[in-house]
């Protein structure tokens, strides 16, 4: 799994830095190419000579080589790597990464990094438990970085607790599992729709729904982290994408989403239609704000929006797959199965509004996946991130996507 993989190994000033030498050796033994970037404090704990001898590459530490002024390009390293690993990561480096304080070569390389980043913290138990460290780690997670949690055990301070860096062999296993998972989706193009749509009534009002976009965004991150190229067509939401392989296309109305989806679909292998598209829109959008007329009712005439799922289902080629979502309030399985057939979908993911913790807004979901061959699979309540992984695993296991 690691053969030929280009890994930037960032080492910081912790007593656990000596373990980075073992890690280097293990990665190289597995066939990886390792480029070490070390902080000035890191060099106090392990010498660059040890690391360059192990990696057969000069260790990068400063922005310039002092004797000839040649520049070490953090941008080139960011483009070169398949993965960046920061082992050990001190509280200080984690804080700098979380806040963009690029005062050394390691953090600068991190900020330029295009590849996934894994961070293995190592520090005293109180430093690790401090709200500052915990908030910084949460921030790194929100950037899409993976934290390899420290373990509980004896620490260099002679205290015992959580803060002990994960062992090199285990870190290698984490990376192997990551590349194995990523390998499953190689070179697929996936279209995802997410969020609500806004259907304008007048310049200041619209018809919409409570969709937050969280499920669609979780799917986009999951697919991208497995190696797919993701095209995320999103209605108006308060969410950000972090993975570099997600291309985001922002739209407002169902009509705009429909046009964007039809435009991108011919080049896609799979479409996952997660958006809560408004079924109807006002016939006209008033040019000026509609005024209240005392004592009079206001009637809005609505016309149906195009059905994106049905359009893609009807247009798909033999090599393309279309997955829809269904949010139902009653007779869920029957209604979802009917939608699957009507829209010519391959899969439909059902979430019921009757299930606590499922559906709009929240961070959890409880789904049932139904396919066109009659498979019905129930899943327990999980985070939307874990639900996204279940959906992609099911697609793979059923031989649909990959
Ligand atoms: O609204 P409905 O329950 O029919 O939605 C089921 C599926 O169809 C969802 O995947 C949704 O994203 C999709 N859909 C769509 N375009 C619409 C309405 C729904 O793509 N206009």
Short mmCIF file of C-alpha atoms and ligand atoms in Angstrom, two decimals:
data_model
loop_
_atom_site.label_atom_id
_atom_site.label_comp_id
_atom_site.label_asym_id
_atom_site.label_seq_id
_atom_site.Cartn_x
_atom_site.Cartn_y
_atom_site.Cartn_z
CA UNK A 1 0.00 0.00 0.00
CA UNK A 2 2.88 2.42 0.68
CA UNK A 3 5.03 1.47 -2.32
CA UNK A 4 5.95 4.58 -4.26
CA UNK A 5 3.99 6.87 -1.94
CA UNK A 6 5.61 10.26 -1.41
CA UNK A 7 5.45 11.24 2.23
CA UNK A 8 6.49 14.53 3.83
CA UNK A 9 7.40 13.70 7.43
CA UNK A 10 7.28 16.75 9.69
CA UNK A 11 9.18 16.39 12.97
CA UNK A 12 8.82 18.83 15.88
CA UNK A 13 10.59 19.39 19.20
CA UNK A 14 9.32 16.63 21.44
CA UNK A 15 11.19 13.88 23.26
CA UNK A 16 9.18 11.46 21.07
CA UNK A 17 11.15 12.77 18.05
CA UNK A 18 13.53 9.82 18.36
CA UNK A 19 10.61 7.58 17.38
CA UNK A 20 10.41 9.43 14.07
CA UNK A 21 13.63 7.64 13.10
CA UNK A 22 11.90 4.27 13.56
CA UNK A 23 8.92 5.56 11.61
CA UNK A 24 11.18 6.74 8.78
CA UNK A 25 12.77 3.34 8.58
CA UNK A 26 9.43 1.51 8.63
CA UNK A 27 8.00 3.74 5.87
CA UNK A 28 11.04 3.29 3.66
CA UNK A 29 11.02 -0.48 4.24
CA UNK A 30 7.42 -0.47 2.95
CA UNK A 31 8.58 1.27 -0.24
CA UNK A 32 7.61 4.89 0.56
CA UNK A 33 9.75 7.89 -0.37
CA UNK A 34 10.19 10.13 2.66
CA UNK A 35 11.16 13.80 2.79
CA UNK A 36 11.81 15.06 6.30
CA UNK A 37 10.95 18.64 7.26
CA UNK A 38 12.06 19.42 10.81
CA UNK A 39 11.51 22.43 13.07
CA UNK A 40 14.48 24.14 14.76
CA UNK A 41 13.36 22.65 18.10
CA UNK A 42 13.07 19.21 16.49
CA UNK A 43 16.80 19.31 15.69
CA UNK A 44 17.52 19.58 19.42
CA UNK A 45 16.02 16.11 19.87
CA UNK A 46 17.19 14.23 16.78
CA UNK A 47 19.95 15.12 14.33
CA UNK A 48 19.27 15.77 10.65
CA UNK A 49 22.23 13.47 9.85
CA UNK A 50 20.35 10.45 11.28
CA UNK A 51 17.27 11.35 9.27
CA UNK A 52 19.04 12.11 5.99
CA UNK A 53 20.98 8.84 6.30
CA UNK A 54 17.69 6.95 6.74
CA UNK A 55 15.80 8.75 3.97
CA UNK A 56 18.75 9.28 1.62
CA UNK A 57 17.58 12.86 1.16
CA UNK A 58 18.81 16.11 2.69
CA UNK A 59 16.57 17.15 5.58
CA UNK A 60 14.71 20.42 5.05
CA UNK A 61 14.63 22.81 7.97
CA UNK A 62 15.32 26.39 6.92
CA UNK A 63 13.78 28.48 4.12
CA UNK A 64 17.25 28.99 2.61
CA UNK A 65 20.52 27.08 2.61
CA UNK A 66 22.88 29.44 4.42
CA UNK A 67 26.00 28.92 2.29
CA UNK A 68 24.56 29.31 -1.23
CA UNK A 69 21.19 31.00 -0.61
CA UNK A 70 19.21 28.29 -2.46
CA UNK A 71 15.53 28.36 -1.59
CA UNK A 72 13.62 25.34 -0.28
CA UNK A 73 10.18 25.48 -1.82
CA UNK A 74 7.38 24.62 0.56
CA UNK A 75 5.01 25.02 -2.41
CA UNK A 76 6.85 22.30 -4.37
CA UNK A 77 6.70 20.00 -1.33
CA UNK A 78 2.97 20.67 -1.05
CA UNK A 79 2.49 19.54 -4.65
CA UNK A 80 4.96 16.63 -4.49
CA UNK A 81 3.50 14.76 -1.51
CA UNK A 82 0.80 12.07 -1.50
CA UNK A 83 0.53 12.59 2.25
CA UNK A 84 1.96 14.74 5.04
CA UNK A 85 2.60 13.27 8.44
CA UNK A 86 3.49 15.35 11.50
CA UNK A 87 5.10 13.00 14.00
CA UNK A 88 5.56 13.96 16.79
CA UNK A 89 3.35 17.07 16.84
CA UNK A 90 3.89 19.37 19.84
CA UNK A 91 1.22 21.62 21.35
CA UNK A 92 3.11 24.58 19.89
CA UNK A 93 3.14 23.25 16.31
CA UNK A 94 -0.52 22.19 16.57
CA UNK A 95 -1.35 25.74 17.72
CA UNK A 96 0.60 27.27 14.85
CA UNK A 97 -1.08 24.97 12.31
CA UNK A 98 -4.53 25.79 13.68
CA UNK A 99 -3.83 29.52 13.46
CA UNK A 100 -1.68 29.81 10.35
CA UNK A 101 1.46 30.99 12.13
CA UNK A 102 3.96 30.17 9.40
CA UNK A 103 7.21 31.05 11.14
CA UNK A 104 9.11 27.90 10.19
CA UNK A 105 9.50 25.61 7.21
CA UNK A 106 7.25 22.90 8.68
CA UNK A 107 4.16 25.06 9.23
CA UNK A 108 4.74 26.83 5.90
CA UNK A 109 4.83 23.44 4.16
CA UNK A 110 1.65 22.45 6.02
CA UNK A 111 -0.14 25.56 4.76
CA UNK A 112 0.91 24.77 1.18
CA UNK A 113 0.01 21.09 1.44
CA UNK A 114 -2.37 19.72 -1.22
CA UNK A 115 -2.27 16.15 0.13
CA UNK A 116 -4.09 14.76 3.20
CA UNK A 117 -2.42 15.58 6.52
CA UNK A 118 -2.05 13.21 9.52
CA UNK A 119 -1.01 14.55 12.91
CA UNK A 120 0.27 12.45 15.84
CA UNK A 121 0.33 14.63 18.99
CA UNK A 122 2.89 13.95 21.73
CA UNK A 123 2.92 15.92 24.97
CA UNK A 124 2.39 15.89 28.68
CA UNK A 125 -1.10 14.87 29.83
CA UNK A 126 -2.07 18.33 31.14
CA UNK A 127 -0.88 20.07 28.00
CA UNK A 128 -2.89 17.60 25.93
CA UNK A 129 -6.03 18.02 28.04
CA UNK A 130 -5.79 21.83 28.06
CA UNK A 131 -8.77 23.47 26.30
CA UNK A 132 -6.34 25.41 24.11
CA UNK A 133 -4.80 22.18 22.71
CA UNK A 134 -8.19 20.52 22.41
CA UNK A 135 -9.67 23.49 20.55
CA UNK A 136 -6.69 23.60 18.21
CA UNK A 137 -7.07 19.88 17.49
CA UNK A 138 -10.77 20.39 16.78
CA UNK A 139 -9.79 23.15 14.37
CA UNK A 140 -7.36 20.85 12.56
CA UNK A 141 -10.11 18.23 12.28
CA UNK A 142 -12.43 20.85 10.80
CA UNK A 143 -9.73 21.52 8.17
CA UNK A 144 -9.97 17.83 7.24
CA UNK A 145 -6.71 16.78 8.96
CA UNK A 146 -6.64 13.35 10.58
CA UNK A 147 -5.52 13.16 14.19
CA UNK A 148 -3.73 9.97 15.25
CA UNK A 149 -4.78 10.08 18.89
CA UNK A 150 -2.10 9.73 21.55
CA UNK A 151 -2.36 6.78 23.89
CA UNK A 152 -2.53 6.56 27.67
CA UNK A 153 0.71 5.49 29.34
CA UNK A 154 3.93 6.57 31.00
CA UNK A 155 5.17 9.99 29.82
CA UNK A 156 8.65 11.56 29.72
CA UNK A 157 7.62 13.71 32.69
CA UNK A 158 7.28 10.54 34.76
CA UNK A 159 3.57 11.20 34.96
CA UNK A 160 1.08 8.80 33.48
CA UNK A 161 -1.86 9.73 31.27
CA UNK A 162 -3.03 10.54 27.75
CA UNK A 163 -0.34 12.21 25.65
CA UNK A 164 1.96 9.37 24.67
CA UNK A 165 2.56 9.42 20.93
CA UNK A 166 1.14 6.48 19.02
CA UNK A 167 3.81 3.85 18.24
CA UNK A 168 5.47 4.00 14.78
CA UNK A 169 4.20 0.53 13.75
CA UNK A 170 0.62 1.57 14.49
CA UNK A 171 1.07 4.83 12.57
CA UNK A 172 2.25 2.81 9.56
CA UNK A 173 -0.92 0.69 9.86
CA UNK A 174 -3.09 3.82 9.92
CA UNK A 175 -1.43 5.06 6.71
CA UNK A 176 -1.75 1.68 5.02
CA UNK A 177 -5.46 1.55 5.87
CA UNK A 178 -5.85 5.09 4.50
CA UNK A 179 -4.22 4.29 1.17
CA UNK A 180 -6.13 1.02 0.91
CA UNK A 181 -9.44 2.83 1.39
CA UNK A 182 -8.42 5.61 -0.99
CA UNK A 183 -7.49 3.03 -3.63
CA UNK A 184 -11.08 1.81 -3.82
CA UNK A 185 -12.44 4.83 -5.65
CA UNK A 186 -9.53 5.73 -7.85
CA UNK A 187 -10.24 8.06 -10.79
CA UNK A 188 -14.01 8.27 -10.43
CA UNK A 189 -15.88 11.49 -11.05
CA UNK A 190 -18.79 12.01 -8.71
CA UNK A 191 -21.50 14.64 -8.88
CA UNK A 192 -23.23 15.52 -5.61
CA UNK A 193 -26.13 17.90 -5.08
CA UNK A 194 -26.60 19.31 -1.58
CA UNK A 195 -28.56 21.79 0.50
CA UNK A 196 -31.87 23.51 -0.12
CA UNK A 197 -32.89 25.70 -3.05
CA UNK A 198 -34.31 29.22 -2.84
CA UNK A 199 -37.30 29.99 -5.07
CA UNK A 200 -37.70 33.73 -5.27
CA UNK A 201 -41.05 35.37 -4.56
CA UNK A 202 -39.82 38.96 -4.77
CA UNK A 203 -36.41 40.66 -4.27
CA UNK A 204 -36.44 39.96 -0.50
CA UNK A 205 -38.44 36.74 -0.07
CA UNK A 206 -38.16 33.14 -1.12
CA UNK A 207 -39.64 29.64 -0.63
CA UNK A 208 -37.23 27.10 0.81
CA UNK A 209 -36.86 24.30 3.39
CA UNK A 210 -34.79 23.41 6.47
CA UNK A 211 -32.03 21.47 4.65
CA UNK A 212 -28.57 22.30 6.07
CA UNK A 213 -26.51 20.56 3.36
CA UNK A 214 -24.59 18.58 6.02
CA UNK A 215 -25.32 15.14 4.54
CA UNK A 216 -24.27 16.14 1.03
CA UNK A 217 -21.11 17.86 2.27
CA UNK A 218 -20.20 14.81 4.40
CA UNK A 219 -20.60 12.66 1.28
CA UNK A 220 -18.44 15.03 -0.75
CA UNK A 221 -15.65 14.86 1.85
CA UNK A 222 -15.93 11.06 2.09
CA UNK A 223 -15.76 10.56 -1.68
CA UNK A 224 -12.84 12.99 -2.05
CA UNK A 225 -10.93 11.36 0.80
CA UNK A 226 -11.32 8.03 -1.04
CA UNK A 227 -9.66 9.53 -4.09
CA UNK A 228 -12.63 10.61 -6.21
CA UNK A 229 -12.92 13.90 -8.05
CA UNK A 230 -16.04 15.49 -6.60
CA UNK A 231 -18.25 18.13 -8.20
CA UNK A 232 -20.50 19.48 -5.47
CA UNK A 233 -23.47 21.52 -6.65
CA UNK A 234 -24.68 23.28 -3.55
CA UNK A 235 -27.70 25.39 -2.74
CA UNK A 236 -27.29 28.23 -0.19
CA UNK A 237 -25.72 26.72 2.98
CA UNK A 238 -23.42 27.82 5.80
CA UNK A 239 -20.83 25.12 5.15
CA UNK A 240 -17.30 24.98 3.80
CA UNK A 241 -15.53 22.35 1.79
CA UNK A 242 -12.01 21.45 2.82
CA UNK A 243 -10.74 18.71 0.53
CA UNK A 244 -8.77 19.98 -2.49
CA UNK A 245 -10.50 17.44 -4.77
CA UNK A 246 -13.92 18.96 -4.25
CA UNK A 247 -14.97 21.47 -6.89
CA UNK A 248 -17.88 23.45 -5.54
CA UNK A 249 -20.53 25.01 -7.75
CA UNK A 250 -22.84 27.35 -5.86
CA UNK A 251 -26.41 27.77 -7.07
CA UNK A 252 -29.55 29.29 -5.63
CA UNK A 253 -32.67 28.03 -7.37
CA UNK A 254 -33.78 24.54 -8.48
CA UNK A 255 -33.58 25.73 -12.08
CA UNK A 256 -29.92 26.72 -11.63
CA UNK A 257 -29.17 23.40 -9.89
CA UNK A 258 -30.88 21.51 -12.71
CA UNK A 259 -28.87 23.30 -15.40
CA UNK A 260 -25.56 22.79 -13.55
CA UNK A 261 -26.33 19.08 -12.93
CA UNK A 262 -27.23 18.42 -16.56
CA UNK A 263 -24.13 20.28 -17.67
CA UNK A 264 -21.72 18.23 -15.49
CA UNK A 265 -23.45 14.83 -15.63
CA UNK A 266 -22.14 13.55 -19.03
CA UNK A 267 -18.57 13.48 -17.65
CA UNK A 268 -19.53 11.79 -14.36
CA UNK A 269 -19.43 8.13 -13.29
CA UNK A 270 -21.88 8.58 -10.44
CA UNK A 271 -24.40 11.18 -9.25
CA UNK A 272 -25.59 11.34 -5.65
CA UNK A 273 -28.61 13.63 -5.35
CA UNK A 274 -28.77 14.74 -1.79
CA UNK A 275 -30.27 18.20 -2.28
CA UNK A 276 -33.70 19.07 -0.91
CA UNK A 277 -34.89 20.66 -4.12
CA UNK A 278 -38.03 22.79 -3.86
CA UNK A 279 -40.76 21.02 -5.80
CA UNK A 280 -42.49 24.26 -6.79
CA UNK A 281 -41.53 27.83 -7.57
CA UNK A 282 -43.60 30.99 -7.99
CA UNK A 283 -44.77 31.56 -11.58
CA UNK A 284 -43.33 35.07 -11.42
CA UNK A 285 -40.79 36.69 -9.19
CA UNK A 286 -42.19 40.18 -8.45
CA UNK A 287 -39.82 42.94 -9.56
CA UNK A 288 -40.48 44.94 -6.41
CA UNK A 289 -41.15 43.93 -2.82
CA UNK A 290 -44.77 42.79 -2.53
CA UNK A 291 -46.66 45.25 -0.30
CA UNK A 292 -49.08 44.21 2.40
CA UNK A 293 -52.65 45.13 1.46
CA UNK A 294 -54.67 45.47 4.65
CA UNK A 295 -57.40 42.86 4.99
CA UNK A 296 -56.63 41.09 1.69
CA UNK A 297 -55.36 37.57 1.12
CA UNK A 298 -52.35 37.03 -1.08
CA UNK A 299 -52.33 34.11 -3.51
CA UNK A 300 -49.07 32.79 -4.88
CA UNK A 301 -49.31 30.68 -8.00
CA UNK A 302 -46.65 27.95 -8.08
CA UNK A 303 -45.35 25.86 -10.96
CA UNK A 304 -43.39 22.60 -10.66
CA UNK A 305 -39.59 22.69 -10.78
CA UNK A 306 -37.71 20.26 -13.01
CA UNK A 307 -36.86 16.96 -11.29
CA UNK A 308 -33.08 16.68 -11.43
CA UNK A 309 -32.98 13.07 -10.22
CA UNK A 310 -35.50 11.94 -12.84
CA UNK A 311 -33.68 13.84 -15.59
CA UNK A 312 -30.33 12.21 -14.73
CA UNK A 313 -31.97 8.79 -14.18
CA UNK A 314 -33.52 8.96 -17.63
CA UNK A 315 -30.34 10.21 -19.31
CA UNK A 316 -27.79 7.91 -17.69
CA UNK A 317 -25.65 5.65 -19.85
CA UNK A 318 -24.81 2.01 -19.03
CA UNK A 319 -21.65 3.02 -17.18
CA UNK A 320 -23.33 5.72 -15.07
CA UNK A 321 -25.12 5.30 -11.73
CA UNK A 322 -27.59 7.60 -10.01
CA UNK A 323 -28.32 7.60 -6.27
CA UNK A 324 -31.23 9.56 -4.80
CA UNK A 325 -32.39 10.43 -1.31
CA UNK A 326 -35.90 10.25 0.08
CA UNK A 327 -37.18 11.98 3.18
CA UNK A 328 -40.52 10.44 4.04
CA UNK A 329 -43.02 10.87 6.84
CA UNK A 330 -45.25 7.82 6.29
CA UNK A 331 -45.20 4.45 4.54
CA UNK A 332 -41.50 5.15 4.05
CA UNK A 333 -40.22 2.00 2.28
CA UNK A 334 -43.11 1.94 -0.20
CA UNK A 335 -42.76 5.63 -1.07
CA UNK A 336 -38.97 5.45 -1.40
CA UNK A 337 -39.19 2.31 -3.60
CA UNK A 338 -41.72 4.06 -5.81
CA UNK A 339 -39.34 7.03 -6.24
CA UNK A 340 -36.48 4.68 -7.04
CA UNK A 341 -38.48 3.18 -9.91
CA UNK A 342 -40.09 6.35 -11.17
CA UNK A 343 -36.83 8.32 -11.30
CA UNK A 344 -34.87 5.31 -12.67
CA UNK A 345 -32.38 5.44 -9.80
CA UNK A 346 -29.92 2.67 -8.93
CA UNK A 347 -30.05 3.30 -5.19
CA UNK A 348 -32.20 5.35 -2.88
CA UNK A 349 -31.21 6.40 0.64
CA UNK A 350 -34.24 6.73 2.86
CA UNK A 351 -34.39 8.82 6.01
CA UNK A 352 -37.61 9.08 7.90
CA UNK A 353 -38.70 12.23 9.67
CA UNK A 354 -40.28 9.95 12.29
CA UNK A 355 -36.86 8.69 13.43
CA UNK A 356 -35.35 10.82 16.23
CA UNK A 357 -31.93 12.16 15.15
CA UNK A 358 -32.57 11.64 11.40
CA UNK A 359 -33.13 14.15 8.63
CA UNK A 360 -32.55 17.90 8.38
CA UNK A 361 -30.16 20.14 10.30
CA UNK A 362 -28.66 17.68 12.84
CA UNK A 363 -25.25 16.02 12.78
CA UNK A 364 -26.68 12.49 12.83
CA UNK A 365 -28.80 10.42 10.49
CA UNK A 366 -30.48 7.03 10.41
CA UNK A 367 -30.86 5.55 6.96
CA UNK A 368 -32.18 2.61 4.99
CA UNK A 369 -30.64 1.90 1.59
CA UNK A 370 -32.82 0.36 -1.10
CA UNK A 371 -31.52 -0.65 -4.51
CA UNK A 372 -33.15 -1.40 -7.81
CA UNK A 373 -32.58 -5.16 -7.28
CA UNK A 374 -34.79 -5.18 -4.18
CA UNK A 375 -32.09 -4.95 -1.49
CA UNK A 376 -33.25 -3.20 1.70
CA UNK A 377 -30.54 -2.48 4.28
CA UNK A 378 -31.14 -0.72 7.62
CA UNK A 379 -28.42 1.16 9.47
CA UNK A 380 -28.34 2.42 13.08
CA UNK A 381 -28.21 6.10 14.06
CA UNK A 382 -24.75 7.48 13.22
CA UNK A 383 -22.91 10.74 12.56
CA UNK A 384 -23.47 12.05 9.03
CA UNK A 385 -19.76 11.41 8.36
CA UNK A 386 -20.18 7.73 9.30
CA UNK A 387 -23.42 7.54 7.27
CA UNK A 388 -21.51 8.87 4.24
CA UNK A 389 -18.94 6.06 4.70
CA UNK A 390 -21.76 3.47 4.94
CA UNK A 391 -23.33 4.75 1.72
CA UNK A 392 -20.04 4.56 -0.18
CA UNK A 393 -19.18 1.11 1.29
CA UNK A 394 -22.62 -0.18 0.26
CA UNK A 395 -22.20 1.15 -3.27
CA UNK A 396 -18.85 -0.62 -3.50
CA UNK A 397 -20.07 -3.90 -1.96
CA UNK A 398 -23.05 -4.05 -4.29
CA UNK A 399 -20.66 -3.65 -7.22
CA UNK A 400 -22.26 -0.41 -8.36
CA UNK A 401 -19.63 2.25 -8.21
CA UNK A 402 -16.26 0.61 -8.38
O1 LIG B 1 -38.53 15.45 -3.56
P1 LIG B 1 -38.40 13.96 -3.69
O2 LIG B 1 -38.77 13.23 -2.45
O3 LIG B 1 -39.00 13.42 -4.93
O4 LIG B 1 -36.81 13.75 -3.81
C1 LIG B 1 -36.21 12.49 -3.95
C2 LIG B 1 -34.89 12.60 -4.66
O5 LIG B 1 -35.02 13.38 -5.83
C3 LIG B 1 -33.78 13.28 -3.86
O6 LIG B 1 -32.59 12.60 -4.20
C4 LIG B 1 -33.74 14.69 -4.41
O7 LIG B 1 -32.44 15.27 -4.34
C5 LIG B 1 -34.16 14.48 -5.84
N1 LIG B 1 -34.87 15.61 -6.44
C6 LIG B 1 -34.29 16.28 -7.49
N2 LIG B 1 -34.98 17.29 -8.11
C7 LIG B 1 -36.19 17.66 -7.67
C8 LIG B 1 -36.79 17.01 -6.58
C9 LIG B 1 -36.09 15.98 -5.98
O8 LIG B 1 -33.18 15.94 -7.87
N3 LIG B 1 -36.82 18.64 -8.29
#
